[in-house]
Every structure is written in C-alpha cells, then in structure tokens.
XYZ file of C-alpha atoms in Angstrom:
492
model
C 23.271 1.099 15.406
C 26.212 2.482 13.031
C 26.316 5.284 10.093
C 27.363 3.916 6.841
C 30.183 5.749 5.316
C 27.912 6.731 2.351
C 29.954 9.212 1.362
C 32.862 7.121 0.256
C 30.762 4.781 -1.329
C 29.148 7.536 -3.504
C 32.658 8.816 -4.287
C 33.887 6.007 -5.682
C 31.139 5.525 -8.084
C 29.425 9.015 -8.803
C 31.322 10.306 -12.216
C 30.942 14.115 -12.874
C 32.483 14.081 -16.245
C 29.216 11.581 -17.164
C 26.334 13.385 -18.893
C 23.840 11.404 -16.305
C 22.596 14.222 -14.320
C 23.812 13.585 -10.334
C 19.991 13.000 -8.951
C 20.166 9.991 -11.293
C 23.621 8.670 -10.442
C 22.756 9.255 -6.849
C 20.112 7.390 -6.557
C 21.716 3.908 -8.686
C 24.217 4.670 -6.634
C 22.200 4.037 -3.413
C 19.858 1.613 -5.265
C 22.634 -0.986 -5.642
C 24.321 -0.524 -3.167
C 21.042 -2.026 -1.125
C 20.343 -4.841 -3.852
C 23.815 -5.961 -3.591
C 23.714 -5.823 0.182
C 26.624 -3.528 0.758
C 24.362 -1.755 2.509
C 22.869 -4.502 4.991
C 19.525 -3.536 6.435
C 18.156 -1.223 9.192
C 21.457 0.790 9.469
C 21.159 4.180 9.399
C 22.408 6.694 6.563
C 24.136 9.847 6.704
C 21.669 13.249 6.625
C 20.908 14.885 3.994
C 23.072 17.722 4.858
C 26.032 15.725 5.628
C 26.275 13.970 2.678
C 25.836 17.072 0.482
C 28.773 18.249 1.718
C 30.709 15.375 1.881
C 30.144 14.544 -1.827
C 29.515 17.708 -3.250
C 26.369 17.664 -4.259
C 23.265 20.449 -2.887
C 20.948 19.323 -0.454
C 18.255 19.152 -2.696
C 19.650 16.688 -4.863
C 20.340 14.366 -2.001
C 16.527 14.615 -0.681
C 14.889 13.982 -3.362
C 17.313 11.121 -3.832
C 16.263 9.907 -0.471
C 12.394 10.685 -0.834
C 12.174 8.806 -3.766
C 13.740 5.378 -2.168
C 11.616 6.350 0.639
C 8.261 5.919 -1.694
C 9.871 2.765 -3.385
C 10.833 1.252 -0.396
C 14.303 0.690 -0.097
C 14.623 3.222 2.570
C 12.421 4.322 5.945
C 12.302 7.584 8.095
C 12.347 7.649 12.058
C 11.228 11.332 12.953
C 13.580 12.554 15.209
C 16.332 9.880 14.340
C 16.990 9.743 10.231
C 17.188 7.358 7.501
C 17.509 4.099 7.294
C 17.875 1.442 5.240
C 14.530 -1.419 4.902
C 14.179 -4.903 4.739
C 11.744 -5.584 2.189
C 13.818 -6.071 -1.348
C 17.298 -6.764 0.451
C 18.616 -10.453 -0.573
C 19.345 -13.086 1.327
C 23.009 -14.958 1.496
C 23.518 -17.736 2.883
C 25.734 -17.807 5.802
C 28.463 -20.323 7.392
C 31.505 -21.702 5.374
C 29.328 -22.570 2.403
C 29.599 -20.884 -0.320
C 27.638 -17.705 -0.593
C 24.898 -17.769 -2.736
C 22.861 -14.782 -2.878
C 19.255 -15.740 -3.515
C 15.860 -12.945 -3.298
C 13.387 -13.007 -1.194
C 10.837 -11.781 -3.565
C 9.882 -12.857 -7.542
C 10.909 -10.471 -10.014
C 7.279 -10.010 -10.769
C 7.250 -9.484 -6.830
C 9.868 -6.798 -6.630
C 7.686 -5.151 -9.244
C 4.844 -4.969 -7.302
C 6.415 -3.835 -4.556
C 8.488 -0.801 -6.065
C 5.109 -0.070 -8.270
C 2.994 3.328 -7.609
C 0.429 2.078 -4.579
C -2.300 3.932 -2.841
C -2.229 6.827 -1.214
C -1.543 6.169 2.040
C -4.122 7.972 3.747
C -7.467 8.491 2.967
C -8.063 12.413 3.427
C -6.310 15.785 2.581
C -5.887 17.836 0.184
C -5.830 16.262 -3.411
C -5.643 13.107 -2.718
C -7.327 11.700 -5.371
C -10.099 9.272 -5.959
C -11.390 10.257 -2.200
C -15.157 10.625 -1.128
C -16.352 13.016 1.358
C -16.972 10.565 3.282
C -18.022 13.616 6.201
C -21.272 13.848 3.342
C -22.429 10.169 4.186
C -25.467 9.592 6.150
C -23.684 6.359 8.830
C -26.152 7.055 10.931
C -28.584 5.005 8.838
C -25.484 2.483 7.983
C -25.022 2.081 11.553
C -28.227 1.293 11.721
C -28.628 -1.514 8.931
C -25.489 -2.931 9.805
C -25.630 -3.990 13.097
C -29.405 -5.414 12.276
C -26.988 -7.804 10.012
C -24.495 -9.251 13.535
C -27.216 -9.619 15.580
C -28.213 -13.776 16.928
C -30.964 -13.407 14.444
C -28.694 -13.418 11.456
C -26.339 -16.310 12.948
C -26.756 -17.902 8.954
C -24.604 -15.055 8.085
C -21.623 -15.724 9.901
C -20.349 -18.068 6.940
C -18.499 -18.199 3.445
C -20.386 -16.308 0.716
C -21.012 -18.840 -2.019
C -22.314 -18.071 -5.768
C -21.086 -15.148 -6.282
C -22.124 -13.490 -3.317
C -25.403 -12.732 -0.801
C -28.247 -13.261 -3.211
C -29.797 -10.103 -2.195
C -27.070 -7.866 -3.051
C -26.379 -9.236 -6.482
C -30.460 -8.945 -6.536
C -30.053 -4.743 -6.119
C -26.974 -4.529 -7.910
C -28.784 -5.971 -11.024
C -31.627 -3.937 -10.349
C -29.369 -0.742 -9.515
C -28.045 -1.280 -12.822
C -30.814 -1.967 -15.196
C -31.904 1.138 -14.039
C -28.953 3.979 -14.066
C -26.627 2.427 -16.766
C -28.996 0.632 -19.183
C -27.246 -2.445 -18.570
C -29.811 -5.434 -17.921
C -28.379 -8.385 -16.393
C -29.475 -11.388 -14.311
C -28.406 -10.969 -10.815
C -26.836 -14.771 -11.520
C -24.014 -12.991 -13.966
C -23.019 -10.519 -11.176
C -20.558 -11.819 -8.718
C -19.459 -9.736 -5.619
C -15.827 -8.875 -4.623
C -13.879 -6.922 -2.277
C -12.056 -4.124 -4.530
C -11.726 -3.650 -8.136
C -8.218 -4.990 -7.698
C -9.356 -8.385 -6.213
C -12.066 -7.921 -9.813
C -8.955 -7.842 -11.856
C -7.014 -10.822 -9.841
C -9.150 -12.638 -9.863
C -9.918 -11.944 -13.980
C -6.033 -12.481 -14.661
C -5.558 -16.267 -12.784
C -8.875 -17.408 -14.674
C -8.650 -15.915 -18.029
C -4.961 -16.337 -18.764
C -1.752 -17.137 -18.571
C 1.937 -16.031 -17.900
C 3.553 -14.367 -20.804
C -0.064 -13.388 -22.436
C -0.835 -9.860 -23.213
C -2.909 -7.212 -21.989
C -3.755 -3.555 -23.191
C -4.120 -0.907 -20.817
C -4.619 2.522 -21.022
C -1.685 5.151 -21.304
C -1.942 7.301 -18.519
C -2.720 4.172 -16.533
C -4.813 3.467 -13.284
C -2.119 2.655 -11.071
C -3.188 -0.586 -9.695
C -4.302 -2.590 -13.523
C -0.576 -2.370 -14.271
C 0.952 -3.998 -11.243
C -2.040 -6.825 -10.760
C -1.591 -7.821 -14.628
C 2.067 -7.685 -13.919
C 1.670 -9.549 -11.018
C -0.246 -11.874 -12.986
C 2.666 -12.588 -15.660
C 0.947 -10.882 -17.924
C 3.640 -8.475 -20.528
C 1.577 -4.794 -19.894
C 1.218 -2.918 -23.701
C 0.104 1.003 -22.494
C -1.557 2.437 -25.473
C -2.135 6.635 -26.261
C -5.589 8.134 -25.773
C -6.478 10.785 -28.226
C -9.581 12.772 -27.818
C -11.848 10.046 -28.432
C -10.111 7.334 -26.084
C -7.986 4.272 -26.629
C -6.475 4.566 -29.973
C -6.002 0.528 -30.257
C -5.196 -0.420 -34.024
C -5.701 -4.216 -34.816
C -2.192 -3.995 -35.809
C -1.017 -3.802 -32.265
C -2.791 -6.945 -30.916
C -0.201 -9.746 -30.952
C -1.387 -13.073 -31.519
C -1.376 -14.172 -27.347
C -3.328 -11.141 -26.651
C -5.856 -11.570 -23.727
C -7.449 -8.285 -21.900
C -8.134 -5.135 -23.094
C -8.720 -2.573 -19.887
C -10.668 0.413 -20.552
C -12.489 3.002 -18.325
C -15.163 4.613 -21.091
C -16.922 6.329 -19.298
C -14.266 8.429 -17.746
C -10.553 7.399 -17.998
C -8.546 7.605 -15.218
C -6.908 9.965 -15.285
C -7.050 12.216 -18.435
C -10.889 12.768 -17.846
C -11.642 11.432 -21.633
C -14.867 9.944 -22.327
C -14.799 7.065 -25.273
C -17.115 7.612 -28.235
C -19.254 5.909 -29.954
C -17.404 5.087 -32.621
C -13.993 4.315 -30.465
C -16.467 1.778 -28.172
C -18.006 0.346 -31.323
C -14.497 -0.518 -32.742
C -13.000 -2.019 -29.111
C -15.686 -4.159 -29.501
C -15.093 -5.526 -33.148
C -11.144 -5.915 -32.586
C -12.605 -8.106 -29.106
C -14.529 -10.178 -31.265
C -11.626 -10.545 -34.310
C -8.952 -11.398 -31.611
C -11.153 -13.244 -29.243
C -9.906 -10.929 -26.463
C -11.282 -10.483 -23.022
C -12.946 -6.228 -22.543
C -12.885 -5.429 -19.106
C -15.462 -2.164 -19.175
C -14.080 -0.002 -15.205
C -17.122 2.348 -14.889
C -15.545 2.854 -11.636
C -17.348 6.278 -10.685
C -20.234 6.103 -13.155
C -22.729 7.810 -10.703
C -20.719 11.528 -10.740
C -21.392 11.711 -14.638
C -23.016 15.049 -14.934
C -23.932 14.475 -18.778
C -27.685 14.054 -19.524
C -26.982 11.257 -21.845
C -24.583 8.970 -20.858
C -22.802 6.667 -23.623
C -23.931 3.648 -23.157
C -21.970 1.023 -21.457
C -19.739 -1.607 -23.673
C -21.498 -4.237 -22.043
C -24.876 -3.171 -23.270
C -23.653 -2.746 -26.448
C -21.842 -6.166 -27.135
C -23.226 -8.873 -29.046
C -19.938 -11.642 -28.583
C -20.142 -11.588 -24.277
C -16.644 -10.471 -24.367
C -17.016 -8.060 -22.019
C -16.313 -7.929 -18.196
C -18.597 -5.052 -16.382
C -17.014 -3.611 -13.356
C -18.146 -1.501 -10.879
C -17.469 -0.238 -7.194
C -19.455 1.219 -4.364
C -15.379 2.653 -2.476
C -16.035 5.815 -4.596
C -20.114 6.352 -3.926
C -19.821 5.750 -0.455
C -16.172 5.474 1.538
C -13.635 3.808 0.527
C -13.147 1.673 3.487
C -16.370 -0.006 2.476
C -14.298 -2.415 -0.332
C -17.025 -3.609 -2.297
C -16.996 -3.876 -5.911
C -19.184 -6.229 -8.553
C -17.979 -7.129 -11.961
C -21.169 -8.387 -14.427
C -19.550 -11.182 -16.633
C -21.356 -12.635 -19.509
C -23.252 -15.984 -18.732
C -21.775 -18.137 -20.086
C -18.724 -17.276 -17.545
C -20.515 -16.973 -14.527
C -20.513 -20.537 -13.134
C -16.938 -20.673 -13.726
C -16.269 -17.521 -12.674
C -18.072 -18.450 -9.005
C -16.205 -21.372 -8.714
C -13.165 -19.369 -9.106
C -13.533 -16.991 -6.469
C -14.943 -19.220 -3.776
C -11.686 -21.808 -4.187
C -8.954 -18.487 -4.539
C -10.563 -16.291 -1.739
C -12.936 -17.869 0.543
C -15.100 -15.215 0.796
C -17.583 -14.108 3.813
C -18.932 -11.037 5.189
C -22.393 -11.721 4.268
C -23.375 -9.242 7.048
C -21.675 -6.202 5.142
C -23.541 -7.806 2.100
C -26.843 -7.703 3.290
C -26.833 -4.382 4.945
C -25.519 -3.038 1.762
C -28.613 -5.072 -0.234
C -31.084 -2.731 2.239
C -29.125 0.076 2.160
C -30.003 -0.219 -1.723
C -33.387 -0.979 -2.092
C -34.666 1.288 0.930
C -33.606 3.585 -1.520
C -30.483 5.328 0.979
C -28.030 4.498 -1.834
C -29.831 6.264 -4.443
C -30.317 9.365 -2.106
C -27.100 9.496 -1.040
C -25.889 9.801 -4.667
C -27.900 12.458 -5.873
C -26.862 14.488 -3.307
C -22.969 13.936 -3.697
C -23.246 14.540 -7.228
C -24.154 18.263 -6.946
C -22.063 18.629 -4.407
C -19.135 17.114 -6.373
C -20.211 18.899 -9.792
C -20.457 22.444 -7.548
C -17.333 21.350 -6.025
C -15.129 21.103 -9.728
C -16.539 23.964 -11.528
C -14.941 25.721 -8.428
C -11.491 24.192 -8.309
C -11.202 24.607 -12.452
C -11.853 28.155 -12.019
C -9.774 28.680 -9.402
C -6.810 27.343 -10.778
C -6.958 28.959 -13.852
C -7.592 31.980 -11.942
C -4.374 31.803 -9.868
C -1.874 30.125 -12.860
C -4.258 31.449 -15.730
C -1.443 30.111 -19.064
C 0.692 28.154 -17.132
C -2.090 25.199 -16.617
C -3.829 23.146 -18.832
C -6.700 21.475 -17.327
C -8.252 17.821 -18.535
C -11.723 18.334 -20.354
C -15.083 16.728 -18.907
C -16.580 17.517 -15.789
C -17.249 14.129 -13.578
C -15.693 12.367 -11.221
C -14.042 13.346 -8.037
C -10.426 14.409 -9.842
C -8.725 16.567 -12.532
C -5.700 15.933 -14.288
C -3.903 19.108 -15.019
C -0.624 20.249 -16.796
C 1.956 22.579 -14.909
C 3.772 24.479 -17.246
C 6.941 24.263 -15.036
C 10.765 23.693 -14.169
C 10.235 20.918 -11.758
C 10.302 17.926 -10.964
C 7.211 15.213 -10.069
C 9.884 14.138 -6.955
C 11.204 17.808 -6.249
C 7.283 19.090 -6.580
C 6.095 16.301 -4.073
C 9.053 16.603 -1.424
C 7.136 20.529 -1.296
C 4.101 19.517 -1.210
C 4.470 16.715 1.510
C 5.699 19.585 3.581
C 2.607 21.332 3.565
C 1.061 17.904 4.124
C -0.673 17.263 0.546
C -0.496 13.582 -0.969
C -0.475 14.246 -4.621
C -0.146 11.852 -7.531
C 1.931 11.796 -10.983
C -0.243 10.982 -13.949
C 2.927 8.578 -14.882
C 2.123 8.276 -19.501
C 4.553 5.815 -20.470
C 5.204 7.963 -23.374
C 5.126 11.674 -23.068
C 4.060 13.627 -26.178
C 4.361 17.086 -23.795
C 6.751 18.804 -21.520
C 5.519 20.118 -17.934
C 4.268 18.626 -14.874
C 1.629 16.250 -14.713
C -0.019 16.015 -11.660
C -3.887 14.277 -10.607
C -5.624 16.335 -8.355
C -8.467 15.052 -6.046
C -11.336 17.279 -5.338
C -13.634 15.259 -3.772
C -12.413 15.123 0.284
C -11.873 18.848 -0.129
C -14.691 20.629 1.363
C -16.566 23.059 -0.892
C -15.410 26.115 1.574
C -11.959 25.099 1.448
C -11.427 24.864 -2.054
C -9.981 28.359 -3.192
C -7.567 28.747 -0.059
C -6.202 24.606 -1.132
C -6.251 26.227 -4.730
C -3.534 28.810 -3.092
C -1.744 26.182 -0.915
C -0.731 24.388 -3.808
C 0.347 27.751 -6.115
C 2.470 28.468 -2.667
C 4.287 24.754 -3.570
C 5.008 25.648 -7.076
C 6.786 29.304 -5.705
C 8.577 27.124 -2.777
C 9.888 24.378 -5.332
C 10.904 26.641 -7.687
C 13.095 28.958 -5.354
C 14.522 25.838 -4.927
C 15.136 24.871 -7.385
C 17.053 28.241 -8.485
C 19.194 28.740 -5.854
C 20.123 25.054 -6.021
C 20.823 25.176 -10.024
C 19.782 21.600 -10.044
C-alpha cells in the first residue's frame, strides 16, 4: 500500500491569494479528492509533518484538517501506521469497457446522516455530556431481578413484544409519571421504545411525509436534526431566548409538521421554558395542526421545588407526544425509552412500532417493571439527584475560580451537563485536538445562527467523580493553555 502524492494534488488547487483560510481550503481539497475518487479507499496519506513541509502550511493546520476528516468519516487512522482514506463515502465507478458512470453508495440524506455529529465513542471520560455515573447504580439488585426473568419459568417472555411494550412496564411508567411529573395517562398511551432516536424515527415515519418541515431548538440536540433529515424533513432551527424556543406564527409554513422542544432543561443551553412560552407553543400547535414532541430526557435531575408542568399535562388538543428515557436515570447502554402519546394515536403507534421494528427484549422490560414497582428506581433517582446537584455546584464554582471572566456558564442547576462559552481564539477543531491528547472528549454547542463570539462547549459532569472535579477543571485549563500557545507559535 503506497502513499498518495497528496502534496502535488494540493498544490495544483491551493490559492494563497484567496481570502479563504488555508485550513478551509486544504479541508475542501482533500474532501473533494476523496469524493471524486482521486484518493481511493485504504490508501495511505502522507504524515502531517511531511505534508506541512511540502505544501508550506503549518503542521497544526494539517493536523486539524486530518482530525476533522477522521471525525467526519472520510479518513481513518491506524496507530503507529498512519492515516488512510476511508471506504465510507467513496463513489462506485463502473468497470470494464463500458462508459464510466458514477453512482453514490448512499443517498443524499444518507450521506448527511453519516457525516452529522454522533454520540461520543465511549461512555466515560471527563466532560462527556449526558453520561450518568454508573458506579453508583445498584447492579447487584438489577442483576438479581434480570436473572429471574431469564429463567425457564418465564419462557413466554422470549418472543416479540406486542401492544407497544410489556404491559407491566407500561403500567409502571404510567404510575411513575403520575407522581413524578403530575402527568396522568393510561398505560395504553405508553409506547416502549429502544432509545429516544427510535421514538423520534417512529414519529417521523408515521406522522410526516418527505418535504414537510420540523421546527427544533437552536442549538439542537445532536440526534434530532439527523433523524428528521434522514426521514426527508426540512429542519428549521429556531433561536432561543431566556424563555425558551422563540417560535413565531409567521415562521411556520403550510407544510409544517413537528415542533421539537426540551422545555424542562433545554439541551445544551440549560434554559427552562417559561409558562407563557409553553402556552404559546401549544397555541401555535393548535392553530397550525402541528405535533409537539416534548423531550423530558433528564427530568429526574431537576432541582426546582415546584417544576413547571409538562406540555402534555397542559395540552387540551391532543397535539403533544411526550418522550422519556431510562438511559440518563439508570445507564446509557440500557437503551429503553418511552413515549406517551394522545389516546387517539396510541393504536396506530402500537401497530407502527410492531410493523417497523418488531421489538422484543420482554425479559428486560419485565425486569425494569419490577425494578420500578419495588421502589429501587426511585431510591436510585433520589440518591443520584443529590450527587449530581453537588457535582454541578462544584463544577461551576471551580470553572469560575480557574477561568474567571474568561468563561460564561449556562443558567440552571439541573441535569448532567452545562454549557460554557470561553473567551478564546481557539476553534473547536484546534481545542478538540489538544483535548484528545489529554484523554478528554468534548462536544461543541453547534449554534446554527451564532450570535456571540467564543468557543462554546457542552461539558458533562455527571460521570466525573466528585473528588476529581477540581483536578479535571485544572486539566481543562491546561488544554486551553497548550492550545493557545500552539496557536500563537503556528501563526494561524
């Protein structure tokens, strides 16, 4: 396997008189060379040091471009060997004597899905957002209950799930929501799914057609935009203010279909939607006949004495579909979530989930039902709420102590993460490259319509042990120091 003469290909296209930054030019050149087949799969690229020298671009610029292309799936690296072209997004070219016809392996929306932001590759590490502390979970109890339902006594649970999930779990969820969220619902309204993305995908497939429009928060939760676009919807990112999504009547098109919101604790800004804004969203949904998807993904970890009512409990027009998940309250790999749908929609939703996904895992659902009914779930939530509250306070205090006026922290004191805007000249690509060297996995708050300057990060503290928070923030500060020093010496 030989190295590609990438330097010559780059120099043919690079324009130093262009106002476009060299980093962006280099990225686009390599990106296009892969897409047009000039850089074939599994071929080795020159090292960043060599390409930097041959092309006359700083090494950090080349490294950042390689890092971004690896993140997006265009390249992959082998430890101790180098960087190679990926197979993911390469075109197929007809062979033989027939005229060459280029046809893409993936559809246009499929390619967007593959290149969009994805979940962190590991469920642990400093500052990974949305990851709970699994070390505190009572696995000894969970293992005992789960083992019980995998015995021969419960062979009838080895088939497919019907009616939207195991009936005892749907009853347990309905009872829990009535107490914890003041959300009265019938178990028939509860649909058990395998993760919030599946809940969203099911709604998209059943309730919309390609070309219709969805309205989501800006910045959005990473999976929402991907799932909607994969379903062929046009996604509109609506800015937030201090009251939540600032959706206005004139923004809604005739073919609008969904409003997706996280009113209890917006991801990632932490904004809580006001009562007036909740009523406005419901009014717009009634007027334009829109479905409202209310994602209450970490409602268990709010610390308000009197939390605002859910949109579904306020809804009088049967427009709201409520999303919940056990991935944050228990552990991420559980992949059990649920929807509470309007009564009239429940039969169609149960049939749709069966036709599309043929779900099973009834033993797992039965174990979770018992875990809830025996009080283990509530005791775990109560314990973790206190732990996360303490960690959030410590994390905020340490960030302010170390970074001072160079950081602005999101409001609220709930959930497993916070959003922090740093007064720094570093780009996210530059920062993440430095963070990776320290074993940190960070996520950027991707505003579609940026209104402020600075590096905006989503920092998870749920999985960082309380005793390690101060040292973790100190390492974060060291990453900034190293990144800005490298920026200064590189001249980029």
